[in-house]
PDB file of C-alpha atoms in Angstrom:
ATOM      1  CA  UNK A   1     -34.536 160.559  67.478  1.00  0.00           C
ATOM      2  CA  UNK A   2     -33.643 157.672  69.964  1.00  0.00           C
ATOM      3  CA  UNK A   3     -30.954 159.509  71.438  1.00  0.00           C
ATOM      4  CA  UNK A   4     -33.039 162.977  71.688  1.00  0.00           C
ATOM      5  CA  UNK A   5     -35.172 160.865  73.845  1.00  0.00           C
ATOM      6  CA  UNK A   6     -33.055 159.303  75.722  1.00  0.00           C
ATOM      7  CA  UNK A   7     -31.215 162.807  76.486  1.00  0.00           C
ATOM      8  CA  UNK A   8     -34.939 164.125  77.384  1.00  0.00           C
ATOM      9  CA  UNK A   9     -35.411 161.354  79.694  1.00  0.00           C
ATOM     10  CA  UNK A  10     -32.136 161.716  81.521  1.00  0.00           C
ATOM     11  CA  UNK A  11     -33.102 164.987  82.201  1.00  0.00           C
ATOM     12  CA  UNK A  12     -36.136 164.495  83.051  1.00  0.00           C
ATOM     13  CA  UNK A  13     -34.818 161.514  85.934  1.00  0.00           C
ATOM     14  CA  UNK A  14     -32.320 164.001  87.218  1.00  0.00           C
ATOM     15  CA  UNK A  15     -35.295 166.798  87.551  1.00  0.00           C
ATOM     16  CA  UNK A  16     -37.047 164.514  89.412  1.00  0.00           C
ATOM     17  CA  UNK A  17     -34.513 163.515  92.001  1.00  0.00           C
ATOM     18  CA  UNK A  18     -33.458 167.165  92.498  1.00  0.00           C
ATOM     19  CA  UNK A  19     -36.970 167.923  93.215  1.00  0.00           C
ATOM     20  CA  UNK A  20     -37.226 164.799  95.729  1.00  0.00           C
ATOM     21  CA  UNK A  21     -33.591 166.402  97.217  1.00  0.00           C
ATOM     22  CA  UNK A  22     -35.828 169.767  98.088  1.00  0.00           C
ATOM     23  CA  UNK A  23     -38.461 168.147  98.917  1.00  0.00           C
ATOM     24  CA  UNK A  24     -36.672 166.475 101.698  1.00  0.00           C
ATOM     25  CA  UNK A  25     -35.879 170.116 103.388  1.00  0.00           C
ATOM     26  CA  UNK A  26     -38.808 171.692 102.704  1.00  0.00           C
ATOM     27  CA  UNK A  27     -41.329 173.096 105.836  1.00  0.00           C
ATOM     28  CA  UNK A  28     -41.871 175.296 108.539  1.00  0.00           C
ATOM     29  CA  UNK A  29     -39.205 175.223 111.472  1.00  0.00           C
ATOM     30  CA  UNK A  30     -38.511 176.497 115.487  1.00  0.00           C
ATOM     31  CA  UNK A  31     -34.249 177.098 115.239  1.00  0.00           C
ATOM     32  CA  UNK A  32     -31.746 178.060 117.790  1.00  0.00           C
ATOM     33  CA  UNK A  33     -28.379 179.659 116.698  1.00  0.00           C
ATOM     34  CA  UNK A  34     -25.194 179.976 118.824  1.00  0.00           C
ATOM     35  CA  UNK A  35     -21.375 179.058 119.211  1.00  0.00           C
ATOM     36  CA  UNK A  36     -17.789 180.449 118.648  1.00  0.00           C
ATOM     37  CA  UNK A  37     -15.802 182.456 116.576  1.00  0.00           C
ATOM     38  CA  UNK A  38     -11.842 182.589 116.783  1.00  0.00           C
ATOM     39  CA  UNK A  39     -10.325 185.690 116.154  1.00  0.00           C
ATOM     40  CA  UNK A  40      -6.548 186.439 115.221  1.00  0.00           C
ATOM     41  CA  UNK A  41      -5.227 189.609 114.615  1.00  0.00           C
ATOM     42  CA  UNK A  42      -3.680 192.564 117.089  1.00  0.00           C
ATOM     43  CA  UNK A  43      -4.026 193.431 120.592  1.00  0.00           C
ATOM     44  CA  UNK A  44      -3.461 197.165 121.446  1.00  0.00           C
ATOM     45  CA  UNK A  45      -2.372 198.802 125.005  1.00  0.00           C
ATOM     46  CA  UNK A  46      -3.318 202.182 124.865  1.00  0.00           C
ATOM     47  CA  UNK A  47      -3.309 205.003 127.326  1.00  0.00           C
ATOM     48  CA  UNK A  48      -5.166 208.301 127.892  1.00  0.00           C
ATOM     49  CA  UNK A  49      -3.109 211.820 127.115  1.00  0.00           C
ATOM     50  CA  UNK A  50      -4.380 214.685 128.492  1.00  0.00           C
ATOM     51  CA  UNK A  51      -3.841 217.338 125.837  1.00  0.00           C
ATOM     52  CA  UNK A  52      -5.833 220.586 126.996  1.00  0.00           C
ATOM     53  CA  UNK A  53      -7.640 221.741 130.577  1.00  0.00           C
ATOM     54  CA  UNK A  54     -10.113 224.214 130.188  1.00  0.00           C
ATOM     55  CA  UNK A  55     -10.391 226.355 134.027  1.00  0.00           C
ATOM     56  CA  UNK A  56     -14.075 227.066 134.000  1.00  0.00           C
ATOM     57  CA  UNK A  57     -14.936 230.021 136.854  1.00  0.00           C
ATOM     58  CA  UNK A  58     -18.008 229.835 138.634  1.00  0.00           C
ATOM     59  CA  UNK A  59     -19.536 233.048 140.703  1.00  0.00           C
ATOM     60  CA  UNK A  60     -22.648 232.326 142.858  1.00  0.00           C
ATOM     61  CA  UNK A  61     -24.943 235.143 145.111  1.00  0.00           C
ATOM     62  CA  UNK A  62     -26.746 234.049 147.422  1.00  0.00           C
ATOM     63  CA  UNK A  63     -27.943 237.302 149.238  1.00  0.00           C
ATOM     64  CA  UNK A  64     -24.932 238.984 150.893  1.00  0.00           C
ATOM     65  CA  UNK A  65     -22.838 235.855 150.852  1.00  0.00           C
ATOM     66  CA  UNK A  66     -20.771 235.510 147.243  1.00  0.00           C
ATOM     67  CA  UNK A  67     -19.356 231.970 146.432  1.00  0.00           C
ATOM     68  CA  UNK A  68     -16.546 231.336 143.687  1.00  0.00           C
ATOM     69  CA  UNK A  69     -15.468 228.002 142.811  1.00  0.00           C
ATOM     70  CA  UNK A  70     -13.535 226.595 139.442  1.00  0.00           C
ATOM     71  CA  UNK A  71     -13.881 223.503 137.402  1.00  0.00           C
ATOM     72  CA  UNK A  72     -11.760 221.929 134.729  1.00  0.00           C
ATOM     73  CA  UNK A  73     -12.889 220.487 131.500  1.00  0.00           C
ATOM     74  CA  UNK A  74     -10.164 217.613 130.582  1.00  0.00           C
ATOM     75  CA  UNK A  75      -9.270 217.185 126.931  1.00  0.00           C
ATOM     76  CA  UNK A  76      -8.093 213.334 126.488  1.00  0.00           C
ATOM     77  CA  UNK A  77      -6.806 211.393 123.188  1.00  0.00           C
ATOM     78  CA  UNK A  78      -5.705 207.588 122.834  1.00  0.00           C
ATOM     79  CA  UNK A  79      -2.150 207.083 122.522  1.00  0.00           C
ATOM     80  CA  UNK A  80      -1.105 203.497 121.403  1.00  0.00           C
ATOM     81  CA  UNK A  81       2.132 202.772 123.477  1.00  0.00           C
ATOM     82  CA  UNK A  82       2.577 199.016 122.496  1.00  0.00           C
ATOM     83  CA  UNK A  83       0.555 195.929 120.319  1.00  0.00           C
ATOM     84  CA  UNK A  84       1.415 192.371 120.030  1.00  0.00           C
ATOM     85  CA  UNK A  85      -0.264 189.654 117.880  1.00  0.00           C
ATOM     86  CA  UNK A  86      -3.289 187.501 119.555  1.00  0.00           C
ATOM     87  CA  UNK A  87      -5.882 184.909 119.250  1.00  0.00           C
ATOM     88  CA  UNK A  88      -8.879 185.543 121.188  1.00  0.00           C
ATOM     89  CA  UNK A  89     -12.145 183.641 121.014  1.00  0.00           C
ATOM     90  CA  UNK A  90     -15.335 185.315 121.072  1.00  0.00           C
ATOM     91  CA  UNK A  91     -18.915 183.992 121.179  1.00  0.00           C
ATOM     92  CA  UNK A  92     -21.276 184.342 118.691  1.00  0.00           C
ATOM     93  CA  UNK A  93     -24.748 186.218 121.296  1.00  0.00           C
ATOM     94  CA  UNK A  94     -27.777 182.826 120.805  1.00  0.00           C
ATOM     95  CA  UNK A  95     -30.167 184.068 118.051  1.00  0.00           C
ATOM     96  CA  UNK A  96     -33.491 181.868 117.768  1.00  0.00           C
ATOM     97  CA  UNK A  97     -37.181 182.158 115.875  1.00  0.00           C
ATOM     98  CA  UNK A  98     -38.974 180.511 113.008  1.00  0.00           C
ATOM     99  CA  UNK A  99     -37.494 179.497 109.902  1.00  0.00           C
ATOM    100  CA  UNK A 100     -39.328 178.784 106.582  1.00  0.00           C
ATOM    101  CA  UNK A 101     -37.479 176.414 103.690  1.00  0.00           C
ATOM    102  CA  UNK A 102     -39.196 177.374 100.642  1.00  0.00           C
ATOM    103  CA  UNK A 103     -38.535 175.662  96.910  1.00  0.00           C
ATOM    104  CA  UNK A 104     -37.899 178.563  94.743  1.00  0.00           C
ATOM    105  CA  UNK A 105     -37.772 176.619  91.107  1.00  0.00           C
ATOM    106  CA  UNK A 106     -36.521 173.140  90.566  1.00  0.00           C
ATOM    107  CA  UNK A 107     -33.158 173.116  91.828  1.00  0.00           C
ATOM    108  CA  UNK A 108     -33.237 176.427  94.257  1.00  0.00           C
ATOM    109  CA  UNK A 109     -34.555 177.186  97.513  1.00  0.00           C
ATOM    110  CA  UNK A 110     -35.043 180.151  99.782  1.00  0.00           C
ATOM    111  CA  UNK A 111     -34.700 180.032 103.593  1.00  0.00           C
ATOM    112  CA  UNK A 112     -35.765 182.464 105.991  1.00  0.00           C
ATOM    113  CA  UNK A 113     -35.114 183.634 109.227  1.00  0.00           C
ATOM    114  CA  UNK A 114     -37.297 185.529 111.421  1.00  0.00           C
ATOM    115  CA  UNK A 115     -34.943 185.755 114.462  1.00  0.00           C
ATOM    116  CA  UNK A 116     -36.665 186.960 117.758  1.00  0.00           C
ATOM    117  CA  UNK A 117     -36.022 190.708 118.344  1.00  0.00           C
ATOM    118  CA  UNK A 118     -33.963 190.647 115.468  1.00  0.00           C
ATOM    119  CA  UNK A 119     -33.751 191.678 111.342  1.00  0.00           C
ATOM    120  CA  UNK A 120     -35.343 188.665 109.219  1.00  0.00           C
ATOM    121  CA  UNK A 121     -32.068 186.865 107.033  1.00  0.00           C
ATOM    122  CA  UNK A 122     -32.943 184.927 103.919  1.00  0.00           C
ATOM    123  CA  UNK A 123     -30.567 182.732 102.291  1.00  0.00           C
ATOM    124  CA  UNK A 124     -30.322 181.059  98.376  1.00  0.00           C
ATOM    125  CA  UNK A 125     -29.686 177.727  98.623  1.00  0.00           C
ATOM    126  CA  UNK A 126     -29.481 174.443  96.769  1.00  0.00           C
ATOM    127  CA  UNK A 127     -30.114 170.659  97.969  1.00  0.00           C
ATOM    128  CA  UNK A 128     -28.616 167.006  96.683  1.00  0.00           C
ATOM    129  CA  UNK A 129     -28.930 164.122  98.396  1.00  0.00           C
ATOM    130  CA  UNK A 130     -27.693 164.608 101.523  1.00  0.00           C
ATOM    131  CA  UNK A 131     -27.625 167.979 102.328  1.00  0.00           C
ATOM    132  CA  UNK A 132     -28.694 171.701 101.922  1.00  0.00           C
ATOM    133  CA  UNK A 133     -26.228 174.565 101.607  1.00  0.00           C
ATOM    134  CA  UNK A 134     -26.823 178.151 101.890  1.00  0.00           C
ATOM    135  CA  UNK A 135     -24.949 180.606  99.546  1.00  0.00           C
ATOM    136  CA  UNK A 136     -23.351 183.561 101.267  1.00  0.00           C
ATOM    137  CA  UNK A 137     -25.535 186.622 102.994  1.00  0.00           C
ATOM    138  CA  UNK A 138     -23.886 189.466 104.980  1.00  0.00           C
ATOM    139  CA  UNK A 139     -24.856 190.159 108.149  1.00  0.00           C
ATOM    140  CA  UNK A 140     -25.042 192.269 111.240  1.00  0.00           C
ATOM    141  CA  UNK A 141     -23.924 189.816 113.856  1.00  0.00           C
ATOM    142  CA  UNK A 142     -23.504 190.217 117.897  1.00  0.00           C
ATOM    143  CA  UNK A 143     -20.269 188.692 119.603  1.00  0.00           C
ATOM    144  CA  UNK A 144     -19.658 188.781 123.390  1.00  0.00           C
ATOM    145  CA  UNK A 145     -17.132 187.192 125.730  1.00  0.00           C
ATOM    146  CA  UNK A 146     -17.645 185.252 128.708  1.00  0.00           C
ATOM    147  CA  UNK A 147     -18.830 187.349 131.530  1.00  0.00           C
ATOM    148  CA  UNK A 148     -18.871 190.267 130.110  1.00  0.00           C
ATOM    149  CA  UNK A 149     -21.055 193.310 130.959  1.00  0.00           C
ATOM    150  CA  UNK A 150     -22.587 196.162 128.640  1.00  0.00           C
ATOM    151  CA  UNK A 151     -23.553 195.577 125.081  1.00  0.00           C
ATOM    152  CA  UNK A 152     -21.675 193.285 122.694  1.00  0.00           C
ATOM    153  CA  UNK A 153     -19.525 194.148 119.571  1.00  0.00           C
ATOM    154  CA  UNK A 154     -21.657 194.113 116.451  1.00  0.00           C
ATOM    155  CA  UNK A 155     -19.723 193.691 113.109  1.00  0.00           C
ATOM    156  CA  UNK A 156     -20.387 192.844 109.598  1.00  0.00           C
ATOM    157  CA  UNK A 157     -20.018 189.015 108.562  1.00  0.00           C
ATOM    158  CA  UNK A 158     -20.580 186.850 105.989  1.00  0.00           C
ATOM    159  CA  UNK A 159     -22.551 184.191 106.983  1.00  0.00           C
ATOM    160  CA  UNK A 160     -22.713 180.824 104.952  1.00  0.00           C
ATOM    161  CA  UNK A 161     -23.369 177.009 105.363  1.00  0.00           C
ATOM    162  CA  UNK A 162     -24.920 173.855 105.365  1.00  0.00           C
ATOM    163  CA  UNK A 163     -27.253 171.679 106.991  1.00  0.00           C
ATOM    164  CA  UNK A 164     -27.875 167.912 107.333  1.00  0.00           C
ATOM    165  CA  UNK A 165     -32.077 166.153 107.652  1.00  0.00           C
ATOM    166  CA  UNK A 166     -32.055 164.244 110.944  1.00  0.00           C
ATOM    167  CA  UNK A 167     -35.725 162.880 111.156  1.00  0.00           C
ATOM    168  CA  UNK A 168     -38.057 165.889 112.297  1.00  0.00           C
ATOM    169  CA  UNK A 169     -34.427 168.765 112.733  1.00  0.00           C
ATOM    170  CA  UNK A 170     -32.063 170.050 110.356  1.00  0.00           C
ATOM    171  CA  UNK A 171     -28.565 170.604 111.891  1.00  0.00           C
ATOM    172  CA  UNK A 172     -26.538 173.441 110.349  1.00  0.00           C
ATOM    173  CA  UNK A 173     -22.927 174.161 110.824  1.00  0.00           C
ATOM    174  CA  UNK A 174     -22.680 177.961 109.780  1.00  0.00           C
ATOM    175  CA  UNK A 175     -19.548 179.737 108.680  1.00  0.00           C
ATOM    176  CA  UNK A 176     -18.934 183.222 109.689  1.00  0.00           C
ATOM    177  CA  UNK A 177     -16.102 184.961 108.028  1.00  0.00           C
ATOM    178  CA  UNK A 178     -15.204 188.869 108.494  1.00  0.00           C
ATOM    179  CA  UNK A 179     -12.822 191.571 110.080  1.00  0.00           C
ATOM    180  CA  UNK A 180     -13.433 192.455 113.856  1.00  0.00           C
ATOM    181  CA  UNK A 181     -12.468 195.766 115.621  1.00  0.00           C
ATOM    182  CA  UNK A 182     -13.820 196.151 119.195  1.00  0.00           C
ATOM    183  CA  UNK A 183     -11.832 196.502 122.525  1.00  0.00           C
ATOM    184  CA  UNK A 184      -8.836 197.414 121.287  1.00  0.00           C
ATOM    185  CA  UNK A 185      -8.720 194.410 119.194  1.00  0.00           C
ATOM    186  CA  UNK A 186      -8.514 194.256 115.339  1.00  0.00           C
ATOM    187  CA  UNK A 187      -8.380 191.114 113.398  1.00  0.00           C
ATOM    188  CA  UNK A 188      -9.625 188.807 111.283  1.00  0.00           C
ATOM    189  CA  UNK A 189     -12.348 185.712 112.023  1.00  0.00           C
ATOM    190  CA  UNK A 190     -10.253 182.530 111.108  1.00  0.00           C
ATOM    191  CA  UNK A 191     -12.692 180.072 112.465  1.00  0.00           C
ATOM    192  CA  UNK A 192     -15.926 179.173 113.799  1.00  0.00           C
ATOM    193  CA  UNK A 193     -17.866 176.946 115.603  1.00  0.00           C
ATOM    194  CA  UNK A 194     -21.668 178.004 115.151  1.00  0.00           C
ATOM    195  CA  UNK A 195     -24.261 175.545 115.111  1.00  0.00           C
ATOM    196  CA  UNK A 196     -28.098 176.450 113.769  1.00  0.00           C
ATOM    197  CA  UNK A 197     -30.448 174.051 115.052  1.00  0.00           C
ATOM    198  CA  UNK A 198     -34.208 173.625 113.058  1.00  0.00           C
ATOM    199  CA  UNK A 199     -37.108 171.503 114.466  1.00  0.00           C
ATOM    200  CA  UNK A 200     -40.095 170.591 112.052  1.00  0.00           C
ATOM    201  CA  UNK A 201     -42.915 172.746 113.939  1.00  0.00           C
ATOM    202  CA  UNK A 202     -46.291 170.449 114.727  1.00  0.00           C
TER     203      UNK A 202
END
């Protein structure tokens, strides 16, 4: 019987400090969400091949005077002519909004994003004494390079990490991980640098 309640209390004790490890995270929170990702894989130099012209005739009255005039539809495919192997480093396009950390039983929690013009992310995750980790979501993420014009690439990544309690902000260093194909690149993401930064809102 002694020992039963001796187990009991242990777990009891250890219940209690995971729920003051949660505690510590939970609340309502302004982020900001940005850095690097290093990609190494292929670079391709490719070339246009014209492989049909279509002659298009053209006939135009305009009272007595007849005009004829041709244009030419081009017919173009990519031909790959050379590749070599590459590390390139592309940046991850700033993401920022509210953020909710949310105890979701006695160990788990839930956090949310609701990114600014963006789709809403919510992560598992788990807390000890130091710090709170978020279990692996995939998502749709926008990467740019410095100056570049147009819109970005947007792949598929999975997205983990953890964060650390500073006072009134929670810093997270984020782990992206996934295959990118854009600009006659293709490769794999063998690092990043992404930093997700929460501030307790007032």
């Amino acid at each position: 019987m002694k020992r039963f309640i001796a187990i009991a209390a242990a777990i009891l004790a250890t219940l209690a400090c995971t729920k003051e490890y949660t505690k510590q995270f939970r609340g309502y929170y302004s982020f900001k969400t940005g850095g690097s990702v290093e990609i190494t894989g292929k670079i391709y130099t490719v070339k246009e091949d014209t492989v049909k012209v279509d002659t298009i005739p053209h006939t135009v009255t305009l009272g007595p005077f007849t005009f004829r005039d041709t244009t030419y539809n081009y017919h173009v495919k990519l031909d790959t002519i050379a590749s070599r192997d590459t590390t390139v480093t592309r940046h991850i396009v700033a993401e920022s909004g509210q953020m909710h950390i949310l105890e979701d039983g006695t160990d788990r929690m839930k956090v949310t994003m609701n990114i600014t013009g963006g789709d809403p992310v919510v992560f598992d995750a788990s807390a000890d004494s130091d710090n709170i980790t978020l279990s692996p979501v995939k998502r749709y993420i926008s990467v740019s390079k410095d100056g570049s014009v147009g819109l970005p690439a947007r792949c598929w990544m999975n997205v983990s990490g953890s964060g650390k309690r500073y006072e009134d902000m929670i810093i997270f260093n984020l782990t992206y991980q996934g295959d990118y194909n854009f600009e006659d690149i293709e490769g794999t993401i063998t690092k990043s640098d992404i930093n997700c930064i929460a501030t307790v809102n007032e």
